[in-house]
Coordinates of C-alpha atoms in Angstrom, one line a residue:
L3 CA -8.5 -9.1 -14.5
H4 CA -6.0 -11.7 -13.4
A5 CA -2.6 -10.2 -14.4
P6 CA 0.7 -11.3 -12.8
V7 CA 3.5 -8.9 -12.7
G8 CA 5.0 -7.9 -16.1
S9 CA 1.9 -8.9 -18.0
G10 CA 0.7 -5.5 -19.0
K11 CA -1.9 -4.8 -16.4
T12 CA -1.3 -1.1 -16.0
Q13 CA -1.2 -0.7 -19.8
S14 CA -4.6 -2.5 -20.0
I15 CA -6.2 -0.2 -17.4
A16 CA -4.8 2.8 -19.2
E17 CA -6.1 1.6 -22.6
R18 CA -9.6 0.9 -21.1
A19 CA -9.7 4.4 -19.7
A20 CA -8.7 5.7 -23.1
M21 CA -11.4 3.7 -24.8
A22 CA -14.1 4.9 -22.4
I23 CA -13.1 8.6 -23.1
S24 CA -13.3 7.9 -26.8
R25 CA -16.8 6.7 -26.4
G26 CA -17.9 9.9 -24.6
V27 CA -17.2 9.2 -20.9
P28 CA -16.0 12.5 -19.3
P29 CA -12.5 12.0 -18.0
S30 CA -13.4 13.5 -14.6
E31 CA -15.9 10.6 -14.2
I32 CA -13.3 7.9 -14.4
L33 CA -11.6 6.7 -11.2
C34 CA -8.5 4.6 -11.1
L35 CA -7.1 3.4 -7.8
T36 CA -3.9 1.8 -6.9
F37 CA -1.9 1.0 -3.8
T38 CA 1.0 3.5 -3.7
N39 CA 1.7 7.1 -4.7
R40 CA 4.4 5.9 -7.1
A41 CA 2.0 3.5 -8.8
A42 CA -0.6 6.2 -9.1
R43 CA 1.9 8.6 -10.8
E44 CA 2.8 5.8 -13.2
M45 CA -0.8 5.0 -14.0
K46 CA -1.6 8.7 -14.5
D47 CA 1.4 9.0 -17.0
R48 CA 0.2 6.0 -18.9
I49 CA -3.3 7.3 -19.2
L50 CA -2.1 10.7 -20.4
S51 CA 0.2 9.1 -23.0
H52 CA -2.8 7.1 -24.3
C53 CA -5.5 9.8 -24.1
G54 CA -3.6 13.1 -24.5
P55 CA -4.1 16.3 -22.5
G56 CA -7.9 15.9 -22.3
A57 CA -7.4 13.1 -19.8
E58 CA -5.8 15.3 -17.1
T59 CA -9.0 15.2 -15.1
V60 CA -9.1 11.4 -14.8
V61 CA -9.1 10.8 -11.0
V62 CA -6.1 8.6 -10.2
R63 CA -5.5 8.1 -6.4
T64 CA -4.5 5.7 -3.7
F65 CA -7.1 4.4 -1.4
H66 CA -6.0 6.7 1.4
S67 CA -5.9 9.7 -0.9
L68 CA -9.3 9.0 -2.2
C69 CA -10.8 8.7 1.3
A70 CA -9.0 11.9 2.4
W71 CA -10.4 13.8 -0.6
M72 CA -13.9 12.6 0.0
L73 CA -13.8 13.3 3.8
R74 CA -12.5 16.8 3.2
L75 CA -15.2 17.6 0.7
E76 CA -17.9 16.3 3.1
A77 CA -16.3 17.4 6.3
K78 CA -19.0 20.0 7.2
S79 CA -21.8 17.4 7.0
L80 CA -19.7 14.9 9.2
G81 CA -18.7 17.4 11.9
L82 CA -15.0 17.2 10.8
A83 CA -12.7 20.1 10.3
S84 CA -11.9 20.1 6.6
D85 CA -8.2 20.9 7.3
F86 CA -7.6 17.9 9.5
G87 CA -4.0 16.7 9.5
I88 CA -3.1 13.1 8.5
F89 CA -0.7 11.1 10.6
D90 CA 1.4 8.7 8.6
D91 CA 2.6 5.3 10.2
Q92 CA 5.7 6.9 11.7
D93 CA 3.7 9.8 13.2
S94 CA 1.2 7.4 14.7
M95 CA 3.9 5.1 16.2
E96 CA 5.6 8.2 17.8
L97 CA 2.2 9.2 19.3
L98 CA 1.7 5.7 20.7
A99 CA 5.3 5.7 22.1
T100 CA 4.6 9.1 23.8
L101 CA 1.3 7.7 25.4
V102 CA 3.1 4.6 26.8
R103 CA 6.0 6.7 28.0
E104 CA 3.9 9.4 29.7
H105 CA 1.2 7.3 31.4
D106 CA 2.1 5.1 34.2
S107 CA -0.6 2.5 33.6
F108 CA 0.3 2.1 29.9
R109 CA 4.0 2.0 30.7
N110 CA 3.5 -0.8 33.1
M111 CA 1.3 -2.8 30.7
F112 CA 3.3 -2.2 27.5
I113 CA 6.9 -1.9 28.7
D114 CA 7.9 -4.9 26.5
T115 CA 5.6 -4.1 23.6
G116 CA 6.9 -2.0 20.7
S117 CA 4.9 0.9 19.3
K118 CA 4.9 -0.8 15.9
E119 CA 3.1 -3.8 17.3
L120 CA 0.6 -1.6 19.1
Y121 CA 0.0 0.4 16.0
H122 CA -0.6 -2.7 13.8
L123 CA -3.0 -4.0 16.5
I124 CA -5.1 -0.8 16.4
E125 CA -5.0 -0.5 12.6
G126 CA -5.9 -4.2 12.2
A127 CA -9.0 -3.6 14.4
K128 CA -10.0 -0.7 12.1
A129 CA -9.3 -2.6 8.9
Q130 CA -11.4 -5.6 10.0
A131 CA -14.2 -3.7 11.7
P132 CA -17.6 -5.1 10.5
P133 CA -20.2 -2.6 9.2
S134 CA -22.3 -3.1 12.4
S135 CA -19.5 -1.4 14.4
L136 CA -19.6 1.8 12.3
R137 CA -21.3 4.8 13.8
Q138 CA -22.8 7.9 12.3
D139 CA -21.0 10.1 14.8
L140 CA -17.7 8.5 13.7
S141 CA -17.0 7.2 17.3
L142 CA -14.8 4.1 17.3
E143 CA -15.8 2.6 20.7
H144 CA -17.5 -0.4 19.0
V145 CA -14.6 -0.9 16.6
F146 CA -12.2 -1.7 19.5
Q147 CA -14.8 -3.9 21.3
S148 CA -13.0 -7.1 20.4
L149 CA -9.6 -6.0 21.8
P150 CA -8.4 -7.1 25.2
S151 CA -9.3 -4.5 27.9
S152 CA -5.8 -3.0 28.3
R153 CA -5.4 -2.6 24.6
K154 CA -8.8 -1.2 24.1
E155 CA -8.0 1.4 26.7
L156 CA -4.8 2.3 24.9
A157 CA -6.6 2.5 21.6
Q158 CA -9.2 4.9 22.9
A159 CA -6.5 7.0 24.5
Y160 CA -4.7 7.0 21.1
Q161 CA -7.9 8.2 19.3
A162 CA -8.4 10.9 21.9
A163 CA -4.8 12.1 21.3
L164 CA -5.3 12.1 17.6
A165 CA -8.4 14.3 18.1
T166 CA -6.5 16.8 20.2
H167 CA -4.1 17.1 17.2
H168 CA -7.1 17.5 14.8
A169 CA -5.6 14.6 12.9
L170 CA -6.7 11.3 11.5
D171 CA -4.4 8.3 10.8
F172 CA -4.5 6.1 7.7
G173 CA -7.0 3.6 9.2
D174 CA -9.3 6.5 10.2
L175 CA -9.5 7.7 6.6
V176 CA -10.9 4.4 5.4
L177 CA -13.0 3.7 8.5
Y178 CA -14.7 7.2 8.4
C179 CA -15.3 7.0 4.7
R180 CA -17.0 3.6 5.2
A181 CA -19.1 5.1 8.0
M182 CA -20.0 8.2 5.8
L183 CA -21.2 6.0 2.9
L184 CA -23.2 3.7 5.2
H185 CA -24.9 6.3 7.4
H186 CA -25.4 9.3 5.1
P187 CA -27.7 8.5 2.3
D188 CA -27.5 11.9 0.7
I189 CA -23.7 11.8 0.6
R190 CA -23.8 8.3 -0.6
Q191 CA -26.1 9.2 -3.5
R192 CA -23.8 12.0 -4.5
W193 CA -20.8 9.8 -4.8
I194 CA -22.6 6.8 -6.4
T195 CA -23.4 9.1 -9.4
R196 CA -19.8 10.6 -9.4
F197 CA -17.9 7.9 -11.3
R198 CA -19.1 6.0 -14.4
L199 CA -16.0 3.8 -14.5
I200 CA -13.9 2.6 -11.6
Q201 CA -10.7 0.5 -12.0
V202 CA -8.7 -0.8 -9.1
D203 CA -5.1 -1.9 -9.6
E204 CA -3.3 -4.3 -7.2
M205 CA -6.6 -5.4 -5.8
Q206 CA -4.9 -8.3 -4.0
D207 CA -3.5 -5.8 -1.5
T208 CA -6.8 -4.3 -0.6
H209 CA -8.7 -5.3 2.6
P210 CA -12.5 -5.9 2.7
G211 CA -13.1 -2.4 4.3
E212 CA -11.5 -0.7 1.3
Y213 CA -13.4 -2.9 -1.1
E214 CA -16.6 -1.9 0.7
I215 CA -16.0 1.7 -0.2
I216 CA -15.4 0.7 -3.9
S217 CA -18.5 -1.5 -4.0
R218 CA -20.7 1.4 -2.8
L219 CA -19.2 3.9 -5.2
A220 CA -19.7 1.4 -8.1
A221 CA -23.3 0.6 -7.1
G222 CA -24.8 3.1 -9.5
Y223 CA -23.2 2.4 -12.9
K224 CA -21.9 -1.1 -11.9
N225 CA -18.8 -0.6 -14.2
L226 CA -16.0 -1.9 -12.0
V227 CA -12.7 -3.5 -12.8
L228 CA -10.6 -5.3 -10.2
A229 CA -7.1 -6.0 -11.5
G230 CA -4.2 -7.8 -9.8
D231 CA -2.3 -10.9 -9.3
F232 CA -4.8 -13.1 -7.4
D233 CA -2.0 -15.6 -6.3
Q234 CA 0.0 -13.1 -4.2
T235 CA -0.6 -10.6 -1.4
I236 CA 1.9 -9.2 1.1
Y237 CA -0.7 -7.4 3.2
A238 CA -2.5 -10.4 4.8
W239 CA -1.4 -8.9 8.2
R240 CA -3.7 -5.9 7.6
G241 CA -6.6 -8.0 6.3
S242 CA -6.1 -8.3 2.6
D243 CA -7.7 -11.5 1.2
P244 CA -8.2 -11.7 -2.6
D245 CA -10.4 -14.7 -2.5
V246 CA -12.9 -13.1 -0.1
I247 CA -13.0 -9.9 -2.1
L248 CA -13.6 -11.8 -5.4
R249 CA -16.4 -13.8 -3.9
R250 CA -18.1 -10.7 -2.7
F251 CA -17.5 -9.1 -6.1
R252 CA -19.2 -11.9 -8.0
R253 CA -22.1 -11.9 -5.5
E254 CA -22.7 -8.2 -5.5
F255 CA -22.3 -7.5 -9.2
G256 CA -23.6 -10.7 -10.7
N257 CA -22.6 -10.7 -14.4
V258 CA -18.8 -10.6 -13.8
R259 CA -16.4 -11.4 -16.7
R260 CA -12.9 -12.6 -16.1
F261 CA -9.9 -12.0 -18.2
D262 CA -6.4 -13.4 -17.8
L263 CA -3.2 -11.8 -19.0
T264 CA -0.9 -14.8 -19.5
Y265 CA 2.1 -13.4 -21.4
N266 CA 4.9 -12.0 -19.1
H267 CA 6.9 -9.4 -20.9
R268 CA 9.4 -8.7 -18.2
A269 CA 10.9 -12.1 -16.9
T270 CA 13.2 -14.5 -18.7
K271 CA 12.0 -17.9 -19.7
R272 CA 14.0 -19.7 -17.2
L273 CA 12.8 -17.5 -14.3
L274 CA 9.2 -18.0 -15.4
S275 CA 9.6 -21.8 -15.5
L276 CA 11.0 -21.8 -12.1
T277 CA 8.3 -19.5 -10.5
N278 CA 5.5 -21.5 -12.3
H279 CA 6.7 -24.7 -10.7
V280 CA 6.5 -23.1 -7.3
A281 CA 3.1 -21.5 -7.9
M282 CA 1.6 -24.8 -9.2
S283 CA 1.7 -26.2 -5.7
F284 CA -0.9 -23.7 -4.4
S285 CA -2.6 -22.0 -7.4
S286 CA -5.2 -23.0 -9.9
N287 CA -5.0 -19.8 -11.8
P288 CA -3.5 -19.8 -15.3
R289 CA 0.3 -19.6 -15.2
P290 CA 2.0 -16.8 -17.1
R291 CA 4.0 -17.7 -20.2
A292 CA 7.1 -16.0 -21.4
A293 CA 6.4 -13.5 -24.3
P294 CA 7.7 -14.8 -27.6
D295 CA 10.6 -12.3 -27.6
S296 CA 11.7 -13.1 -24.0
A297 CA 15.3 -13.9 -23.4
E298 CA 16.3 -17.4 -22.3
G299 CA 18.0 -16.1 -19.1
Y300 CA 20.4 -17.6 -16.6
P301 CA 19.7 -20.6 -14.5
A302 CA 18.8 -20.0 -10.9
T303 CA 21.3 -20.8 -8.2
V304 CA 20.4 -22.0 -4.7
H305 CA 23.0 -21.4 -2.1
F306 CA 22.9 -22.3 1.6
A307 CA 25.1 -20.5 4.1
H308 CA 25.7 -21.6 7.7
T309 CA 25.8 -18.0 9.1
S310 CA 24.6 -14.6 8.2
T311 CA 28.2 -13.4 7.7
K312 CA 29.0 -16.2 5.3
E313 CA 25.7 -15.5 3.5
A314 CA 26.7 -11.8 3.1
D315 CA 30.2 -12.8 2.0
W316 CA 28.8 -15.1 -0.7
I317 CA 26.6 -12.3 -2.0
A318 CA 29.5 -9.9 -2.0
D319 CA 31.6 -12.5 -4.0
Q320 CA 28.7 -12.9 -6.5
I321 CA 28.7 -9.2 -7.0
N322 CA 32.4 -8.9 -7.5
D323 CA 32.4 -12.0 -9.9
L324 CA 29.5 -10.5 -12.0
R325 CA 31.4 -7.2 -12.3
Q326 CA 34.6 -9.0 -13.4
Q327 CA 32.7 -11.1 -15.9
T328 CA 31.0 -8.1 -17.5
A329 CA 34.3 -6.2 -17.6
R330 CA 35.9 -8.9 -19.5
I331 CA 33.0 -9.3 -22.0
Y332 CA 31.9 -5.7 -22.5
G333 CA 35.0 -3.8 -21.5
E334 CA 33.5 -2.2 -18.4
P335 CA 32.0 -3.7 -15.2
L336 CA 28.2 -3.8 -14.6
P337 CA 27.3 -0.7 -12.6
Y338 CA 26.5 -1.3 -8.9
G339 CA 23.2 0.4 -9.5
R340 CA 22.1 -2.4 -11.8
I341 CA 22.4 -5.1 -9.1
G342 CA 19.6 -5.7 -6.6
I343 CA 19.4 -7.7 -3.3
L344 CA 16.0 -8.8 -2.0
V345 CA 15.7 -9.9 1.6
R346 CA 13.0 -11.4 3.7
S347 CA 13.2 -8.8 6.6
N348 CA 14.8 -5.5 7.4
R349 CA 17.1 -7.4 9.9
R350 CA 18.5 -9.5 7.2
G351 CA 19.0 -6.4 5.0
E352 CA 20.9 -4.7 7.8
A353 CA 23.3 -7.6 8.3
I354 CA 24.1 -7.8 4.6
S355 CA 24.5 -4.1 4.4
R356 CA 27.1 -4.1 7.2
R357 CA 29.0 -6.8 5.5
L358 CA 29.0 -5.0 2.1
T359 CA 30.3 -1.9 3.8
K360 CA 33.1 -3.9 5.2
R361 CA 33.9 -5.3 1.8
N362 CA 33.9 -1.8 0.3
I363 CA 30.9 -2.5 -2.0
P364 CA 28.9 0.7 -2.4
H365 CA 25.1 0.2 -1.9
L366 CA 21.8 1.9 -0.9
T367 CA 19.2 0.3 1.3
V368 CA 15.5 0.9 0.8
E369 CA 15.5 3.3 3.8
S370 CA 17.9 5.5 1.8
F371 CA 15.0 6.3 -0.5
E372 CA 12.4 7.0 2.1
F373 CA 12.8 10.8 1.6
F374 CA 9.9 11.9 3.8
R375 CA 11.0 9.7 6.7
R376 CA 14.5 11.4 6.9
Q377 CA 14.9 13.3 10.1
E378 CA 15.9 16.6 8.5
V379 CA 12.9 16.4 6.1
K380 CA 10.4 15.6 8.9
D381 CA 11.9 18.5 10.9
A382 CA 11.4 20.9 8.0
L383 CA 7.8 19.6 7.4
A384 CA 7.0 20.0 11.1
Y385 CA 7.2 23.8 10.8
L386 CA 4.7 23.7 7.8
R387 CA 2.4 21.3 9.6
F388 CA 2.4 23.3 12.8
L389 CA 1.6 26.5 10.8
L390 CA -1.4 24.8 9.2
N391 CA -2.6 23.1 12.3
P392 CA -1.6 24.8 15.7
A393 CA -3.1 21.8 17.5
D394 CA -0.5 19.5 16.2
S395 CA 1.7 19.1 19.3
I396 CA 3.7 16.2 17.7
S397 CA 5.1 18.7 15.2
F398 CA 5.5 21.3 18.0
R399 CA 7.5 18.9 20.0
R400 CA 9.7 18.1 17.0
I401 CA 10.3 21.8 16.4

């Protein structure tokens, strides 16, 4: 299902689940996957609004949540503790920083390398690991085989440190799930018959390892939907490649039907015209059209600034002008919360934020919404995590 943003993709997935339930498919045998917890909640709400209370058992998860769920259920057969902890990106980078700081050899080798870069290197190796590198005992020695020797040594030390905390990171969840489905035929057979219908939202952001899990789960009923905007992916750095996945999908499932949602119900006509002209230079997919009731919209403005300060000042001027215009027309200015600024990198966002503060323009950055990354929240959670997992020395150190 090729469905650009605003074309009704989530709605279509929800309606398809509702149709399956109306035809007798038990809700608990429907699996819907998406990329973020927020998107999963939205999809669950849509399905419930279409299907009613009976659809509460439809399984709606992110990839990491699905893998964690499966691994916990099968932990005994795999030799894992079912109460293993899960390190998020921030926890993992803190662990790497500790390893580099506390070991002389690593400190000398990686003194100029940030923990974020090291983490992405290790996670990239896990995401791109071929099936031949997966082992039944879940060891990762062969996964890191392609890394330079110094980085391979750090990756192995990092995995050993995770083990002492009885924890897995996000990459481990996917990698261990792949190994489980590959090397344990009895477990694989249980899960192959678990879901009659599988639907994947935002498939363009999945990497081949994640697709491998879905492909195995769908091997029984062969009722699989991949939905997304095939022209865009922001996770190429972690191995996402829509073209590769679609080729594998057609090869493995044979009689594949394609649908294109071509009406965009969210954007204005002028904005769609602009984006379509850009996309035509690199895409052969059908371009989205404005829905009949779409507004004409305002023309786009391109502005070049010589410095970051002048750029931020121009943005501040645009905000003030917009508020003055709406005050004249509607009697009150447009609320600040209805204005958004998109930036290419966090560094650009920080520069603009500093200038907006100086210009007395109230604003929130994305980081303001990252509740579970706030220091006081992570401090409070550390107590709970340590109570559940006394081997979690990262939480103990935070306490």
